[in-house]
Coordinates of C-alpha atoms in Angstrom, one line a residue:
Chain X
M1 CA 5.0 33.9 2.6
L2 CA 7.0 32.6 -0.2
F3 CA 9.3 30.0 0.0
E4 CA 11.9 28.2 -2.6
A5 CA 11.9 24.4 -2.3
E6 CA 13.9 21.4 -4.0
S7 CA 12.5 17.9 -3.9
N8 CA 13.5 15.1 -5.8
K9 CA 16.1 17.3 -8.0
K10 CA 13.4 19.8 -8.8
K11 CA 13.0 23.4 -7.5
Y12 CA 10.2 25.2 -6.6
T13 CA 8.4 28.6 -5.4
I14 CA 6.1 28.3 -2.8
H15 CA 3.4 30.7 -1.8
V16 CA 1.2 30.0 1.7
N17 CA -1.4 32.1 2.6
E18 CA -3.2 31.3 6.1
G19 CA -6.7 32.4 6.0
V20 CA -9.1 32.0 8.9
L21 CA -10.9 29.1 7.6
D22 CA -8.0 27.5 5.1
W23 CA -4.6 27.1 3.4
K24 CA -3.9 28.6 0.3
I25 CA -1.1 27.3 -1.7
K26 CA 0.2 28.2 -5.0
I27 CA 3.0 25.8 -6.4
H28 CA 4.9 26.8 -9.3
Q29 CA 7.8 24.3 -10.7
D30 CA 10.2 25.5 -13.1
K31 CA 8.4 26.5 -16.6
K32 CA 5.2 24.9 -15.6
E33 CA 2.0 26.4 -14.8
P34 CA 1.3 27.1 -11.1
I35 CA -1.1 25.5 -9.6
Q36 CA -3.0 26.8 -6.6
Y37 CA -4.7 24.8 -3.8
I38 CA -7.1 25.5 -1.3
V39 CA -7.0 23.6 1.7
S40 CA -9.8 23.6 4.2
K41 CA -8.2 23.7 7.6
N42 CA -10.4 21.3 8.4
D43 CA -8.8 18.6 6.1
Y44 CA -5.4 19.7 7.4
Q45 CA -5.1 18.9 11.1
T46 CA -2.0 18.6 13.3
L47 CA -3.3 15.6 16.4
D48 CA -1.0 14.3 18.5
K49 CA 2.2 15.8 16.1
T50 CA 1.1 14.0 13.4
I51 CA -0.6 15.9 10.2
S52 CA -4.3 14.2 8.8
F53 CA -4.2 15.6 5.6
I54 CA -7.2 15.2 2.9
F55 CA -6.0 15.6 -0.4
K56 CA -8.0 15.0 -3.3
N57 CA -10.5 12.8 -1.8
S58 CA -7.3 10.7 -0.3
S59 CA -6.8 10.6 3.5
Y60 CA -2.8 11.2 4.6
L61 CA -0.8 10.3 7.7
I62 CA 1.8 12.8 7.6
D63 CA 5.3 13.6 9.6
V64 CA 7.3 15.8 9.1
V65 CA 10.5 16.6 10.9
G66 CA 12.3 20.1 9.8
D67 CA 15.5 22.1 11.4
G68 CA 14.2 25.1 9.1
I69 CA 15.9 24.1 6.1
N70 CA 15.8 20.5 5.8
Y71 CA 12.5 18.6 6.3
D72 CA 11.9 15.1 5.8
V73 CA 8.2 14.1 5.3
Y74 CA 7.0 10.3 5.6
T75 CA 3.4 9.3 4.8
R76 CA 2.1 6.3 3.6
G77 CA 5.7 4.5 4.1
S78 CA 7.4 7.0 1.3
Y79 CA 9.3 9.6 2.5
R80 CA 10.9 12.9 0.9
S81 CA 13.6 15.0 2.0
I82 CA 12.9 18.9 0.9
K83 CA 14.7 21.5 1.4
I84 CA 12.9 24.8 2.2
F85 CA 14.6 28.6 1.9
N86 CA 12.8 31.5 2.6
D87 CA 14.4 34.7 1.6
E88 CA 16.8 35.4 4.1
M89 CA 18.0 32.0 4.1
L90 CA 18.7 32.2 0.8
L91 CA 20.6 34.9 0.9
H92 CA 22.5 33.3 3.8
E93 CA 23.2 30.2 1.2
S94 CA 24.4 32.2 -1.7
L95 CA 26.9 34.0 0.6
R96 CA 28.0 30.6 1.6
G97 CA 28.3 29.5 -2.4
G98 CA 31.9 30.2 -2.0
D99 CA 33.0 28.0 0.4
S100 CA 33.2 24.8 -1.1
L101 CA 33.2 21.8 1.0
S102 CA 34.0 18.9 -1.1
D103 CA 33.7 15.5 -0.4
D104 CA 37.1 14.4 -2.0
K105 CA 38.9 16.1 1.0
E106 CA 37.0 14.0 3.6
L107 CA 35.7 10.8 4.3
K108 CA 32.3 10.7 6.7
S109 CA 30.3 8.0 7.6
G110 CA 27.3 7.6 5.6
M111 CA 25.6 5.7 8.8
P112 CA 26.4 5.1 12.2
G113 CA 28.6 2.0 12.6
K114 CA 31.7 0.6 14.3
I115 CA 35.1 1.0 13.1
L116 CA 36.8 -2.3 12.7
K117 CA 39.9 -1.2 11.0
V118 CA 41.9 1.7 9.7
L119 CA 44.1 0.8 7.0
V120 CA 46.1 3.9 6.8
D121 CA 48.3 6.1 8.6
K122 CA 48.9 10.2 8.4
G123 CA 51.3 10.7 5.4
D124 CA 50.1 7.6 3.5
Q125 CA 49.7 8.1 -0.3
V126 CA 46.8 5.8 -1.5
K127 CA 45.8 5.0 -4.8
A128 CA 42.4 5.5 -6.3
G129 CA 40.6 2.1 -5.4
E130 CA 42.7 1.2 -2.7
P131 CA 40.8 0.2 0.5
I132 CA 41.1 3.0 3.9
L133 CA 38.7 2.1 6.6
I134 CA 36.5 -0.7 7.2
M135 CA 33.5 0.3 9.0
E136 CA 30.8 -2.3 10.5
A137 CA 27.3 -1.0 10.6
M138 CA 23.7 -3.4 10.9
K139 CA 26.2 -7.1 11.0
M140 CA 27.8 -5.9 7.4
E141 CA 31.3 -4.8 6.9
N142 CA 31.7 -1.8 4.6
E143 CA 35.2 -1.3 3.1
M144 CA 35.6 2.5 2.2
L145 CA 37.6 2.7 -0.7
A146 CA 39.4 5.9 -2.3
T147 CA 38.3 7.4 -4.9
K148 CA 41.3 9.3 -6.1
D149 CA 45.1 9.0 -5.5
T150 CA 45.9 11.6 -2.8
K151 CA 47.4 11.3 0.9
I152 CA 46.2 11.2 4.0
K153 CA 46.3 14.3 6.0
A154 CA 44.4 13.0 9.2
V155 CA 42.6 9.9 10.7
H156 CA 40.3 11.2 13.0
V157 CA 38.9 7.9 14.5
K158 CA 40.5 4.8 16.4
E159 CA 39.5 1.3 15.9
G160 CA 37.1 -0.2 17.9
Q161 CA 35.3 3.1 17.9
T162 CA 31.7 3.5 17.0
V163 CA 30.8 7.1 15.0
E164 CA 27.4 8.5 14.5
A165 CA 26.3 8.7 11.0
D166 CA 28.0 12.1 8.9
V167 CA 31.0 11.9 11.5
K168 CA 34.6 12.9 9.5
L169 CA 36.4 9.8 9.5
I170 CA 39.8 10.7 7.4
S171 CA 40.9 13.9 5.6
F172 CA 42.9 13.7 2.5
S173 CA 45.4 16.6 1.4
Chain T
M1 CA 10.1 -33.2 1.0
G2 CA 8.6 -33.9 4.2
E3 CA 9.8 -37.4 4.5
I4 CA 13.1 -36.7 3.2
A5 CA 13.2 -34.2 6.2
V6 CA 12.4 -36.5 8.7
T7 CA 15.2 -39.0 7.0
A8 CA 17.5 -36.4 6.8
A9 CA 17.1 -35.6 10.6
K10 CA 17.0 -39.2 11.6
S11 CA 20.1 -40.3 9.7
I12 CA 22.0 -38.1 12.1
K13 CA 20.0 -38.8 15.1
Y14 CA 19.0 -35.6 15.1
E15 CA 16.2 -34.2 18.4
G16 CA 14.6 -31.0 18.7
A17 CA 13.1 -27.8 16.6
G18 CA 15.1 -28.1 13.1
T19 CA 14.5 -26.6 9.4
I20 CA 15.2 -28.5 6.3
E21 CA 15.7 -26.1 3.3
F22 CA 14.6 -27.0 -0.2
I23 CA 14.4 -25.0 -3.2
F24 CA 11.3 -26.2 -5.7
D25 CA 11.5 -25.8 -9.3
N26 CA 7.7 -25.5 -10.7
S27 CA 8.2 -26.5 -14.0
T28 CA 9.9 -29.6 -14.0
K29 CA 8.6 -30.6 -10.2
E30 CA 12.1 -31.0 -9.0
F31 CA 13.2 -30.0 -5.4
F32 CA 17.1 -29.4 -4.1
F33 CA 18.2 -29.2 -0.8
M34 CA 19.5 -26.1 -0.1
E35 CA 20.4 -26.3 4.2
M36 CA 19.9 -27.3 7.4
N37 CA 19.1 -25.2 10.5
T38 CA 18.8 -26.3 14.0
R39 CA 16.1 -24.4 15.2
L40 CA 13.1 -22.4 14.1
Q41 CA 13.5 -20.1 11.4
V42 CA 12.6 -16.6 10.7
E43 CA 9.3 -17.7 8.9
H44 CA 8.1 -20.2 11.4
P45 CA 4.7 -17.6 12.2
V46 CA 3.5 -18.8 8.8
T47 CA 3.2 -22.5 9.7
E48 CA 1.7 -20.9 12.9
M49 CA -0.4 -19.2 11.0
I50 CA -1.8 -22.2 8.7
T51 CA -1.6 -24.8 11.4
G52 CA -2.9 -23.2 14.4
H53 CA 0.4 -24.3 16.8
D54 CA 2.3 -22.0 18.5
F55 CA 5.7 -23.9 17.3
V56 CA 8.4 -22.2 19.7
K57 CA 6.6 -23.3 22.9
E58 CA 7.0 -26.7 21.4
Q59 CA 10.4 -26.0 20.5
I60 CA 11.1 -25.4 24.4
K61 CA 9.3 -28.3 25.4
V62 CA 11.5 -30.8 23.1
A63 CA 14.1 -28.7 24.4
Q64 CA 13.6 -29.7 27.9
G65 CA 13.1 -33.9 27.2
K66 CA 9.1 -33.6 27.0
K67 CA 6.9 -35.0 24.1
L68 CA 5.4 -33.1 21.7
S69 CA 2.1 -31.8 22.1
V70 CA 0.0 -33.2 19.2
K71 CA 1.1 -35.9 16.6
Q72 CA 1.5 -35.2 12.4
E73 CA -1.6 -37.1 11.7
Q74 CA -3.3 -34.2 13.8
I75 CA -1.9 -31.2 12.0
E76 CA -4.0 -29.5 9.2
K77 CA -3.3 -26.7 7.2
K78 CA -5.7 -24.1 6.8
G79 CA -5.4 -21.1 3.9
H80 CA -2.6 -19.1 2.8
S81 CA 0.1 -16.9 5.1
I82 CA 2.6 -14.5 3.9
E83 CA 5.6 -12.8 5.7
I84 CA 7.4 -9.7 5.3
R85 CA 10.4 -8.6 7.1
V86 CA 9.7 -4.4 8.0
C87 CA 13.7 -3.3 7.9
A88 CA 15.4 0.1 8.7
E89 CA 16.6 0.4 5.6
D90 CA 16.3 2.4 2.2
P91 CA 14.0 1.1 -0.3
I92 CA 15.8 2.2 -3.2
S93 CA 19.6 1.1 -2.3
F94 CA 19.2 -1.2 0.3
I95 CA 21.5 0.6 2.7
P96 CA 20.5 -0.3 6.2
C97 CA 19.1 3.1 8.1
P98 CA 19.1 3.1 11.7
G99 CA 18.1 5.8 14.2
K100 CA 15.2 6.6 16.1
I101 CA 11.4 6.1 15.1
R102 CA 9.5 9.3 15.6
R103 CA 5.9 7.8 14.9
Y104 CA 4.8 3.5 14.9
R105 CA 1.7 2.9 14.3
S106 CA 1.4 -1.0 13.3
P107 CA -1.8 -2.5 11.3
K108 CA -4.5 -3.7 13.6
G109 CA -7.5 -6.1 12.9
P110 CA -8.3 -9.8 11.8
F111 CA -5.6 -12.1 10.5
I112 CA -2.5 -9.5 11.1
R113 CA 0.3 -10.4 13.4
V114 CA 3.2 -8.4 14.2
D115 CA 6.0 -9.5 15.8
G116 CA 8.3 -7.1 16.5
Y117 CA 9.6 -4.7 19.7
A118 CA 9.4 -0.9 18.1
Y119 CA 7.4 2.0 19.4
P120 CA 7.8 5.8 19.2
G121 CA 11.5 6.9 20.4
Y122 CA 12.8 3.1 19.9
K123 CA 16.4 3.6 18.5
I124 CA 17.2 1.5 16.1
P125 CA 20.4 -0.2 16.8
I126 CA 23.7 -0.2 14.9
Y127 CA 25.1 -3.7 16.0
Y128 CA 22.1 -6.0 14.7
D129 CA 20.3 -6.4 11.5
P130 CA 18.3 -3.8 10.3
M131 CA 15.2 -5.8 10.7
I132 CA 12.2 -4.1 12.8
S133 CA 9.5 -6.5 12.7
K134 CA 7.4 -9.1 11.0
L135 CA 3.9 -8.7 9.6
I136 CA 2.4 -11.9 9.0
V137 CA -1.0 -12.1 7.6
W138 CA -3.1 -14.9 6.8
G139 CA -6.2 -15.6 4.2
K140 CA -8.6 -18.0 2.7
D141 CA -6.1 -18.1 -0.3
R142 CA -2.7 -16.4 -1.5
K143 CA -5.2 -13.6 -3.1
D144 CA -7.2 -13.1 0.0
C145 CA -3.9 -13.2 1.6
L146 CA -2.3 -10.5 -0.6
K147 CA -5.5 -8.3 0.0
V148 CA -4.6 -8.7 3.5
L149 CA -1.2 -7.9 3.3
N150 CA -2.1 -4.9 1.3
R151 CA -4.1 -3.2 3.8
A152 CA -2.1 -4.1 6.6
L153 CA 0.8 -2.3 4.7
Q154 CA -0.9 0.9 4.1
E155 CA -2.1 0.8 7.6
Y156 CA 1.8 0.4 8.8
M157 CA 3.1 3.8 9.7
I158 CA 6.9 4.2 10.7
T159 CA 8.6 7.7 10.3
G160 CA 12.0 9.0 11.5
I161 CA 13.6 6.2 9.6
K162 CA 13.8 5.0 6.1
T163 CA 11.9 1.9 6.0
N164 CA 11.5 -0.6 2.9
L165 CA 7.1 -1.3 3.5
V166 CA 6.9 1.0 0.2
L167 CA 9.0 -2.0 -1.2
H168 CA 6.7 -4.3 -0.3
R169 CA 3.4 -2.7 -1.5
N170 CA 5.6 -2.7 -5.1
I171 CA 6.2 -6.0 -4.9
I172 CA 2.9 -7.3 -3.9
A173 CA 1.2 -5.1 -6.4
H174 CA 3.4 -6.5 -9.0
P175 CA 1.8 -8.9 -11.8
K176 CA 4.9 -11.5 -11.8
F177 CA 4.8 -11.3 -8.4
K178 CA 0.9 -11.8 -8.1
D179 CA 0.4 -14.5 -10.7
G180 CA 3.2 -16.5 -9.2
T181 CA 5.9 -16.2 -11.8
Y182 CA 8.6 -14.6 -9.8
T183 CA 12.1 -16.2 -9.6
T184 CA 15.3 -15.5 -6.9
Q185 CA 15.9 -12.5 -9.8
F186 CA 12.6 -10.8 -9.2
I187 CA 14.0 -7.6 -7.4
E188 CA 17.2 -7.3 -10.1
N189 CA 15.0 -8.0 -12.7
E190 CA 11.4 -6.2 -12.3
F191 CA 13.4 -3.3 -9.9
G192 CA 16.4 -3.3 -11.3
E193 CA 16.6 0.8 -12.5
R194 CA 14.2 1.6 -9.7
K195 CA 13.3 5.1 -8.9
Q196 CA 12.0 7.1 -6.3
K197 CA 9.3 8.5 -8.3
D198 CA 7.9 5.3 -9.1
F199 CA 8.0 3.6 -6.3
F200 CA 6.8 6.4 -4.1
M201 CA 3.5 6.4 -6.5
Y202 CA 1.3 5.8 -3.9
V203 CA 1.8 9.6 -2.6
D204 CA 1.1 12.8 -4.3
E205 CA 3.9 14.8 -5.3
H206 CA 2.3 17.9 -4.0
V207 CA 1.5 16.6 -0.7
F208 CA 5.2 16.2 0.5
L209 CA 5.5 19.6 -0.9
I210 CA 2.5 21.5 1.0
S211 CA 2.9 19.8 4.4
A212 CA 6.6 20.9 4.0
A213 CA 5.9 24.4 3.2
I214 CA 3.1 24.7 5.9
T215 CA 5.5 23.3 8.4
A216 CA 8.3 26.0 7.2
Y217 CA 5.8 28.6 7.2
K218 CA 4.4 27.8 11.3
E219 CA 7.7 27.6 11.8
E220 CA 9.0 31.2 10.8
K221 CA 5.6 32.5 12.0
R222 CA 7.1 31.1 15.6
K223 CA 10.8 32.6 15.2
D224 CA 8.9 35.8 14.4
I225 CA 9.5 37.7 17.4
S226 CA 8.1 40.7 16.2
K227 CA 4.7 39.9 17.1
Y228 CA 5.6 39.8 20.7
N229 CA 6.4 43.6 21.0
Y230 CA 9.7 43.1 22.5
Q231 CA 11.3 46.5 23.0
S232 CA 14.9 46.9 23.8
Q233 CA 15.6 48.0 27.6
W234 CA 18.0 50.6 26.5
K235 CA 15.9 52.3 24.1
N236 CA 13.6 52.5 27.7
T237 CA 16.4 53.8 29.5
G238 CA 18.1 56.4 27.1
R239 CA 14.3 58.1 26.7
A240 CA 14.4 57.9 30.6
Q241 CA 18.0 59.5 30.8
S242 CA 17.5 61.9 27.9
M243 CA 14.3 63.3 29.9
R244 CA 16.2 63.9 33.1
T245 CA 17.3 67.3 33.9
Q246 CA 20.7 68.0 35.1

């Protein structure tokens, strides 16, 4: 099976072939020579939903969380967010390309927290650098600033409200 | 320092557990008062490890109006101890990273203590600071202690959220930390332009890629329904219908 992967801003093509006794993985990074690994299924096992992987004589306990495209890989206190597409998904992505969900149209919560203050109302004109909202998370108050001169289209949250990560807080016109 | 701390506490007729903080200049051997806290500090396990006394118990006793169970002369120091705070935060940007812990395995073995209350499925709340646990280790001297700490950090597994475990590993491996010449600007100066690549050197890049790719492969296989040989009932019905004679 062929996958396109993106990790740490680098692009890879990965071939995964499952054999009876081993996995054949070919990793091809742009312009570099492809590298083939033959990973014995004895060295790559899933135990209690955790992957035990012996790679180059080093043992890793790995946890992979994935939703079909975005995979977060955790091991040895390190982590990596990897995007993985197969052919079909690549097509979907390219079709979606035209639709630009640009960040400067809305303010989203970077992490879960509580809205302390909303400093703007619908229709207000704000200047770049002006505070628009104060959010509290983990005992810290964070002031959200406008990144450019713009007008407030809508305010989606109320003071005192708790929000999850990646929630739309304010829209700009 | 101890004498001055006692004098300070006595001068305000303070009773109970308290902590007085000083900062020590190793080159001039001068020390300066910083602040006093009217309680035990988050670092108290370090003192417990090198003295073998339970200070929380003593603090409660004193608060009840009872006497301390030991005298200063009876307290002996032994070895070296280090405590680290394990926090749910991005080790690169220091931004807190609350969320749900998926896998949790704390280090075990001699001279390792973990104070904390985390388990698989535990949700790190957004209301407090992002500390998950405290890891305290003991060794016969600092060098030995750092060895124990390094192993403990290797064994500590927390997944599902970002933690600063890898930052601690980088810190204790740093020559300036090892020889003790670091200052309060250590992080700023030495890890100022830290990058994911340097920080995650403990893992081969391809380990991430292979495990993600195999997981994605298995996911695709699982979703592939052609192997189940499902057939549309419409098709069967259609066939049966067409065979009927009018």
